[in-house]
mmCIF file of C-alpha atoms and ligand atoms in Angstrom:
data_model
loop_
_atom_site.group_PDB
_atom_site.id
_atom_site.type_symbol
_atom_site.label_atom_id
_atom_site.label_comp_id
_atom_site.label_asym_id
_atom_site.label_seq_id
_atom_site.Cartn_x
_atom_site.Cartn_y
_atom_site.Cartn_z
ATOM 1 C CA MET A 1 0.238 0.071 -0.006
ATOM 2 C CA THR A 2 1.332 3.327 -0.881
ATOM 3 C CA ASP A 3 1.693 6.189 1.714
ATOM 4 C CA VAL A 4 -1.186 8.472 2.199
ATOM 5 C CA PRO A 5 0.149 12.072 0.557
ATOM 6 C CA ILE A 6 0.294 14.595 3.179
ATOM 7 C CA LEU A 7 0.647 18.144 1.176
ATOM 8 C CA GLY A 8 1.808 16.388 -1.931
ATOM 9 C CA GLU A 9 5.128 15.693 -0.136
ATOM 10 C CA PRO A 10 6.626 12.238 0.579
ATOM 11 C CA PRO A 11 6.584 11.565 4.291
ATOM 12 C CA GLU A 12 8.977 13.076 6.650
ATOM 13 C CA SER A 13 9.798 15.649 3.956
ATOM 14 C CA ALA A 14 10.254 19.334 5.423
ATOM 15 C CA LEU A 15 8.323 22.173 3.928
ATOM 16 C CA PRO A 16 10.132 25.588 3.938
ATOM 17 C CA ALA A 17 9.010 28.567 5.929
ATOM 18 C CA GLU A 18 7.226 31.132 4.365
ATOM 19 C CA PRO A 19 9.868 33.346 2.918
ATOM 20 C CA GLY A 20 10.872 36.234 5.190
ATOM 21 C CA HIS A 21 10.025 34.097 8.221
ATOM 22 C CA GLU A 22 12.879 31.640 8.407
ATOM 23 C CA GLY A 23 14.438 30.475 11.206
ATOM 24 C CA LYS A 24 11.820 30.154 13.929
ATOM 25 C CA GLY A 25 12.438 26.620 14.148
ATOM 26 C CA GLU A 26 11.060 23.233 12.922
ATOM 27 C CA ILE A 27 7.889 21.665 14.216
ATOM 28 C CA HIS A 28 7.634 17.792 14.261
ATOM 29 C CA VAL A 29 3.913 16.663 13.649
ATOM 30 C CA VAL A 30 3.375 12.952 13.921
ATOM 31 C CA HIS A 31 0.113 11.443 12.255
ATOM 32 C CA LEU A 32 -0.699 8.434 13.968
ATOM 33 C CA TYR A 33 -2.076 5.663 11.668
ATOM 34 C CA PRO A 34 -3.034 7.611 8.657
ATOM 35 C CA ARG A 35 -4.211 4.568 6.698
ATOM 36 C CA GLU A 36 -6.426 2.743 9.379
ATOM 37 C CA MET A 37 -7.675 5.683 11.337
ATOM 38 C CA SER A 38 -8.337 8.894 9.180
ATOM 39 C CA ILE A 39 -11.883 8.994 8.076
ATOM 40 C CA TYR A 40 -14.294 12.016 7.465
ATOM 41 C CA GLY A 41 -11.360 13.998 5.965
ATOM 42 C CA ASP A 42 -9.302 13.911 9.265
ATOM 43 C CA LEU A 43 -6.181 13.846 7.095
ATOM 44 C CA GLY A 44 -7.402 17.668 6.628
ATOM 45 C CA ASN A 45 -6.049 18.404 10.323
ATOM 46 C CA THR A 46 -2.563 17.325 9.359
ATOM 47 C CA ARG A 47 -2.657 19.425 6.164
ATOM 48 C CA CYS A 48 -4.251 22.417 8.232
ATOM 49 C CA LEU A 49 -1.582 22.144 10.935
ATOM 50 C CA ALA A 50 1.416 22.256 8.431
ATOM 51 C CA ALA A 51 -0.028 24.902 6.377
ATOM 52 C CA ARG A 52 -0.328 27.074 9.573
ATOM 53 C CA ILE A 53 2.992 26.010 11.153
ATOM 54 C CA ARG A 54 4.482 27.257 7.899
ATOM 55 C CA ARG A 55 2.369 30.419 7.739
ATOM 56 C CA HIS A 56 3.331 31.302 11.357
ATOM 57 C CA GLY A 57 6.927 31.296 10.182
ATOM 58 C CA TYR A 58 7.968 27.675 11.378
ATOM 59 C CA THR A 59 8.935 24.805 9.260
ATOM 60 C CA PRO A 60 6.757 21.982 9.491
ATOM 61 C CA VAL A 61 8.008 18.376 9.289
ATOM 62 C CA VAL A 62 5.190 15.825 8.971
ATOM 63 C CA HIS A 63 5.888 11.988 10.018
ATOM 64 C CA GLN A 64 3.401 9.322 9.181
ATOM 65 C CA HIS A 65 3.698 6.704 11.911
ATOM 66 C CA HIS A 66 2.352 3.264 10.690
ATOM 67 C CA PRO A 67 1.761 0.013 12.570
ATOM 68 C CA GLY A 68 5.254 -2.050 12.891
ATOM 69 C CA GLN A 69 7.424 1.234 12.452
ATOM 70 C CA PRO A 70 9.549 2.834 14.863
ATOM 71 C CA PHE A 71 7.952 6.011 16.590
ATOM 72 C CA PRO A 72 9.711 9.167 14.873
ATOM 73 C CA GLU A 73 12.496 10.635 17.059
ATOM 74 C CA GLN A 74 11.286 14.098 17.210
ATOM 75 C CA ALA A 75 7.583 14.590 17.937
ATOM 76 C CA HIS A 76 6.199 18.173 18.948
ATOM 77 C CA LEU A 77 2.488 17.665 18.121
ATOM 78 C CA VAL A 78 0.732 14.268 17.772
ATOM 79 C CA VAL A 79 -2.601 13.661 15.831
ATOM 80 C CA GLY A 80 -4.947 10.980 15.364
ATOM 81 C CA GLY A 81 -8.300 10.577 13.516
ATOM 82 C CA GLY A 82 -11.452 8.462 13.567
ATOM 83 C CA GLY A 83 -11.677 4.734 11.815
ATOM 84 C CA GLN A 84 -13.997 1.988 11.783
ATOM 85 C CA ASP A 85 -13.993 -0.355 14.618
ATOM 86 C CA SER A 86 -11.878 -2.743 12.418
ATOM 87 C CA GLY A 87 -9.225 -0.138 12.032
ATOM 88 C CA GLN A 88 -9.254 0.523 15.460
ATOM 89 C CA VAL A 89 -8.399 -3.624 16.034
ATOM 90 C CA ARG A 90 -5.670 -3.148 13.372
ATOM 91 C CA VAL A 91 -3.967 -0.474 15.551
ATOM 92 C CA GLU A 92 -4.268 -1.792 19.110
ATOM 93 C CA ALA A 93 -0.875 -3.905 19.027
ATOM 94 C CA ASP A 94 1.183 -1.201 17.772
ATOM 95 C CA LEU A 95 -0.517 1.102 20.191
ATOM 96 C CA GLU A 96 0.644 -0.906 23.188
ATOM 97 C CA VAL A 97 4.101 -0.905 21.671
ATOM 98 C CA ILE A 98 4.500 2.955 21.550
ATOM 99 C CA ALA A 99 2.319 3.621 24.844
ATOM 100 C CA ASP A 100 5.101 4.579 26.979
ATOM 101 C CA ARG A 101 6.572 7.058 24.451
ATOM 102 C CA LEU A 102 3.087 8.697 24.251
ATOM 103 C CA ARG A 103 2.662 8.687 27.849
ATOM 104 C CA ASP A 104 6.020 10.381 28.166
ATOM 105 C CA LEU A 105 5.146 12.965 25.350
ATOM 106 C CA VAL A 106 1.992 13.715 27.231
ATOM 107 C CA ALA A 107 3.758 14.058 30.520
ATOM 108 C CA ALA A 108 6.384 16.651 28.835
ATOM 109 C CA ASP A 109 3.285 18.672 27.631
ATOM 110 C CA VAL A 110 3.388 17.806 24.004
ATOM 111 C CA PRO A 111 -0.160 18.703 22.498
ATOM 112 C CA MET A 112 -2.093 15.933 21.032
ATOM 113 C CA LEU A 113 -5.346 16.060 19.340
ATOM 114 C CA MET A 114 -7.273 12.563 18.795
ATOM 115 C CA ILE A 115 -10.372 12.249 17.096
ATOM 116 C CA CYS A 116 -13.191 9.868 17.642
ATOM 117 C CA GLY A 117 -11.857 6.238 17.314
ATOM 118 C CA MET A 118 -8.260 7.472 18.347
ATOM 119 C CA TYR A 119 -10.091 9.366 21.151
ATOM 120 C CA GLN A 120 -11.741 6.305 22.204
ATOM 121 C CA LEU A 121 -8.193 4.548 22.164
ATOM 122 C CA PHE A 122 -6.611 7.329 24.147
ATOM 123 C CA GLY A 123 -9.148 6.435 27.053
ATOM 124 C CA ASN A 124 -9.601 3.306 29.422
ATOM 125 C CA ALA A 125 -11.357 1.050 26.864
ATOM 126 C CA PHE A 126 -13.941 0.778 23.676
ATOM 127 C CA ILE A 127 -16.188 -1.897 24.034
ATOM 128 C CA THR A 128 -17.528 -2.560 20.653
ATOM 129 C CA VAL A 129 -21.341 -3.261 19.723
ATOM 130 C CA GLU A 130 -20.591 -6.896 19.453
ATOM 131 C CA GLY A 131 -19.053 -6.879 23.034
ATOM 132 C CA LYS A 132 -15.264 -7.130 21.981
ATOM 133 C CA ARG A 133 -13.096 -5.106 24.358
ATOM 134 C CA LEU A 134 -10.617 -2.959 23.123
ATOM 135 C CA PRO A 135 -8.053 -1.470 25.906
ATOM 136 C CA GLY A 136 -7.293 1.809 25.617
ATOM 137 C CA LEU A 137 -3.860 3.676 26.726
ATOM 138 C CA GLY A 138 -5.840 5.222 29.776
ATOM 139 C CA ILE A 139 -4.290 8.620 28.957
ATOM 140 C CA LEU A 140 -7.790 10.163 29.352
ATOM 141 C CA ASP A 141 -10.098 8.860 31.972
ATOM 142 C CA VAL A 142 -13.051 7.803 29.578
ATOM 143 C CA THR A 143 -14.657 4.611 28.863
ATOM 144 C CA THR A 144 -16.667 4.053 25.520
ATOM 145 C CA GLN A 145 -19.615 1.593 24.766
ATOM 146 C CA GLY A 146 -20.447 0.808 21.431
ATOM 147 C CA ASN A 147 -24.109 1.014 20.420
ATOM 148 C CA GLU A 148 -26.551 -0.188 17.823
ATOM 149 C CA LYS A 149 -27.849 3.368 17.298
ATOM 150 C CA ARG A 150 -25.090 6.065 15.974
ATOM 151 C CA MET A 151 -24.989 9.429 17.037
ATOM 152 C CA ILE A 152 -24.522 11.397 13.745
ATOM 153 C CA GLY A 153 -24.794 15.048 12.779
ATOM 154 C CA PRO A 154 -23.494 18.656 12.873
ATOM 155 C CA VAL A 155 -22.224 19.871 16.510
ATOM 156 C CA VAL A 156 -21.606 23.330 18.078
ATOM 157 C CA LEU A 157 -19.539 23.393 21.082
ATOM 158 C CA GLN A 158 -18.739 25.896 23.722
ATOM 159 C CA THR A 159 -14.805 25.353 24.383
ATOM 160 C CA GLU A 160 -12.105 27.316 26.069
ATOM 161 C CA PHE A 161 -11.218 28.177 22.220
ATOM 162 C CA GLY A 162 -14.506 29.894 21.626
ATOM 163 C CA ASP A 163 -17.427 28.225 19.844
ATOM 164 C CA VAL A 164 -15.994 24.971 18.069
ATOM 165 C CA VAL A 165 -17.974 23.383 15.079
ATOM 166 C CA GLY A 166 -17.701 20.047 13.375
ATOM 167 C CA TYR A 167 -19.496 16.844 12.533
ATOM 168 C CA GLU A 168 -20.018 13.638 14.635
ATOM 169 C CA ASN A 169 -20.480 9.994 13.307
ATOM 170 C CA HIS A 170 -19.921 7.311 16.255
ATOM 171 C CA SER A 171 -21.614 4.352 17.662
ATOM 172 C CA GLY A 172 -19.576 4.754 20.861
ATOM 173 C CA SER A 173 -21.244 6.423 23.801
ATOM 174 C CA THR A 174 -18.392 7.550 26.097
ATOM 175 C CA THR A 175 -18.583 8.263 29.772
ATOM 176 C CA LEU A 176 -15.984 10.730 31.547
ATOM 177 C CA GLY A 177 -14.449 9.550 34.688
ATOM 178 C CA ALA A 178 -14.985 11.492 37.759
ATOM 179 C CA GLY A 179 -12.722 14.803 37.769
ATOM 180 C CA GLN A 180 -11.943 14.092 33.900
ATOM 181 C CA ALA A 181 -12.485 17.763 32.145
ATOM 182 C CA PRO A 182 -14.494 17.716 28.686
ATOM 183 C CA PHE A 183 -12.983 19.267 25.859
ATOM 184 C CA GLY A 184 -16.426 21.048 25.583
ATOM 185 C CA THR A 185 -19.972 21.731 26.243
ATOM 186 C CA VAL A 186 -22.611 20.661 23.631
ATOM 187 C CA ARG A 187 -24.574 23.565 22.252
ATOM 188 C CA SER A 188 -26.061 21.665 19.397
ATOM 189 C CA GLY A 189 -25.566 18.320 18.660
ATOM 190 C CA LEU A 190 -24.992 14.733 20.905
ATOM 191 C CA GLY A 191 -21.362 14.858 22.110
ATOM 192 C CA ASN A 192 -20.081 12.322 24.273
ATOM 193 C CA ASN A 193 -23.182 10.216 24.931
ATOM 194 C CA GLY A 194 -26.101 12.343 24.071
ATOM 195 C CA GLU A 195 -26.922 12.873 27.725
ATOM 196 C CA ASP A 196 -24.630 14.682 30.026
ATOM 197 C CA GLY A 197 -23.894 17.828 27.582
ATOM 198 C CA THR A 198 -20.362 17.057 27.475
ATOM 199 C CA GLU A 199 -18.031 16.639 24.365
ATOM 200 C CA GLY A 200 -14.662 15.171 24.366
ATOM 201 C CA ALA A 201 -12.160 15.265 27.025
ATOM 202 C CA ARG A 202 -9.085 17.447 27.585
ATOM 203 C CA LEU A 203 -5.897 16.874 30.089
ATOM 204 C CA ARG A 204 -2.696 18.702 29.722
ATOM 205 C CA HIS A 205 -2.315 19.839 26.071
ATOM 206 C CA VAL A 206 -4.366 16.483 24.849
ATOM 207 C CA VAL A 207 -7.469 17.315 23.475
ATOM 208 C CA GLY A 208 -9.676 14.590 22.597
ATOM 209 C CA SER A 209 -12.951 14.964 20.606
ATOM 210 C CA TYR A 210 -15.585 13.212 18.241
ATOM 211 C CA LEU A 211 -15.376 15.974 15.774
ATOM 212 C CA HIS A 212 -14.856 15.466 12.406
ATOM 213 C CA GLY A 213 -15.108 18.089 9.662
ATOM 214 C CA PRO A 214 -12.131 17.952 9.827
ATOM 215 C CA ILE A 215 -12.198 20.156 12.786
ATOM 216 C CA LEU A 216 -9.245 22.228 12.571
ATOM 217 C CA PRO A 217 -9.572 24.203 9.289
ATOM 218 C CA ALA A 218 -13.056 25.958 10.782
ATOM 219 C CA ASN A 219 -11.630 26.314 14.034
ATOM 220 C CA PRO A 220 -8.084 28.201 13.807
ATOM 221 C CA ARG A 221 -8.205 28.963 17.473
ATOM 222 C CA LEU A 222 -7.858 25.597 18.174
ATOM 223 C CA ALA A 223 -5.225 24.852 15.575
ATOM 224 C CA ASP A 224 -3.195 27.711 16.935
ATOM 225 C CA ALA A 225 -3.490 26.749 20.534
ATOM 226 C CA LEU A 226 -2.056 23.212 19.791
ATOM 227 C CA ILE A 227 0.682 24.774 17.233
ATOM 228 C CA GLY A 228 1.496 27.498 20.044
ATOM 229 C CA TRP A 229 2.153 24.619 22.607
ATOM 230 C CA ALA A 230 4.197 22.798 19.929
ATOM 231 C CA ALA A 231 6.381 25.547 19.069
ATOM 232 C CA GLU A 232 7.366 26.025 22.989
ATOM 233 C CA VAL A 233 8.151 22.280 23.266
ATOM 234 C CA ALA A 234 9.978 22.401 19.924
ATOM 235 C CA THR A 235 12.087 25.653 20.340
ATOM 236 C CA GLY A 236 12.020 26.226 24.512
ATOM 237 C CA ARG A 237 10.705 29.969 23.502
ATOM 238 C CA PRO A 238 7.247 31.449 23.549
ATOM 239 C CA PHE A 239 5.235 30.970 20.326
ATOM 240 C CA GLU A 240 5.752 33.705 17.947
ATOM 241 C CA ALA A 241 2.491 33.839 15.900
ATOM 242 C CA GLY A 242 2.406 35.205 12.357
ATOM 243 C CA THR A 243 -0.410 37.385 11.176
ATOM 244 C CA LEU A 244 -2.825 34.871 9.359
ATOM 245 C CA ASP A 245 -6.271 35.733 7.531
ATOM 246 C CA ASP A 246 -9.000 33.480 9.046
ATOM 247 C CA ALA A 247 -11.857 35.645 7.492
ATOM 248 C CA ILE A 248 -13.341 32.502 5.579
ATOM 249 C CA ALA A 249 -12.820 29.887 8.409
ATOM 250 C CA ASP A 250 -14.616 32.468 10.721
ATOM 251 C CA GLU A 251 -17.408 32.935 8.524
ATOM 252 C CA ALA A 252 -17.828 29.031 7.756
ATOM 253 C CA ARG A 253 -17.905 28.352 11.681
ATOM 254 C CA ASN A 254 -20.323 31.329 12.380
ATOM 255 C CA ARG A 255 -22.514 30.274 9.682
ATOM 256 C CA GLN A 256 -22.887 26.621 11.314
ATOM 257 C CA VAL A 257 -23.209 28.439 14.796
ATOM 258 C CA ARG A 258 -26.092 30.645 13.183
ATOM 259 C CA ARG A 259 -27.817 27.802 11.752
ATOM 260 C CA LEU A 260 -27.966 25.518 14.731
ATOM 261 C CA VAL A 261 -27.997 27.619 17.791
ATOM 262 C CA SER A 262 -30.223 30.559 17.791
HETATM 263 N N1 LIG B 301 -15.759 2.960 15.677
HETATM 264 C C1 LIG B 301 -15.875 4.157 16.641
HETATM 265 C C2 LIG B 301 -17.496 4.462 16.732
HETATM 266 O O1 LIG B 301 -18.208 4.234 15.810
HETATM 267 C C3 LIG B 301 -15.199 5.198 16.029
HETATM 268 C C4 LIG B 301 -15.842 6.002 14.797
HETATM 269 C C5 LIG B 301 -15.168 6.935 13.938
HETATM 270 O O2 LIG B 301 -13.818 6.934 14.442
HETATM 271 N N2 LIG B 301 -15.814 7.723 13.282
HETATM 272 O O3 LIG B 301 -17.863 4.551 17.704
#
């Protein structure tokens, strides 16, 4: 199988920084399991991060991590997407192999964005609708039970990054452990379980969420929070943001908010 192309470049290639902004440093982005866990456009998160990192004047280096491969030496930002239950089964064994490395990165405040299927696997366990128990990393204190009825539709959340919009499609119903902070509060949609008004989970710089879309292009504040944390880890200096024009993203997000929440 060929590699999933990221920005038309071969994996592990560096894109040059925006002219006039060279020298802020490299930011290494690791995309976990792009073949098995990247549905509903989640690959767009990696593309969005690479483009924004470059526009902020840093040099993005994108690594694709596939099952059985050594984990990249440098990792300043880690992303994972959604997948079928069968895709989750295919990455389970490798996830166990890289678990300690991921835990160390979390403890070092490396930012991570885990969507849907990978969000579930960052939790304690995902029990499929057939009753198969897939143990998770336990980084986020959440547990997910698969159901016959799927939760599907557009979502608006209230979060510390402002309104966040996206699209959910999951059979898993997720429960937060006592003391586990959610990523956001549901303004429209179903979220973790359709009952308690929570969506996703947040620990240190790890964000877990069900939101596809992909989530980052329409929510640049969230993208820049992840990039800002990654820049600090990568360079040891505060994030130096560039000036980006987000008018189109803001318009798209505001339209979804207006359409769903009035
Ligand atoms: N298989 C999981 C579920 O349906 C994850 C789905 C997804 O990642 N979109 O709950």
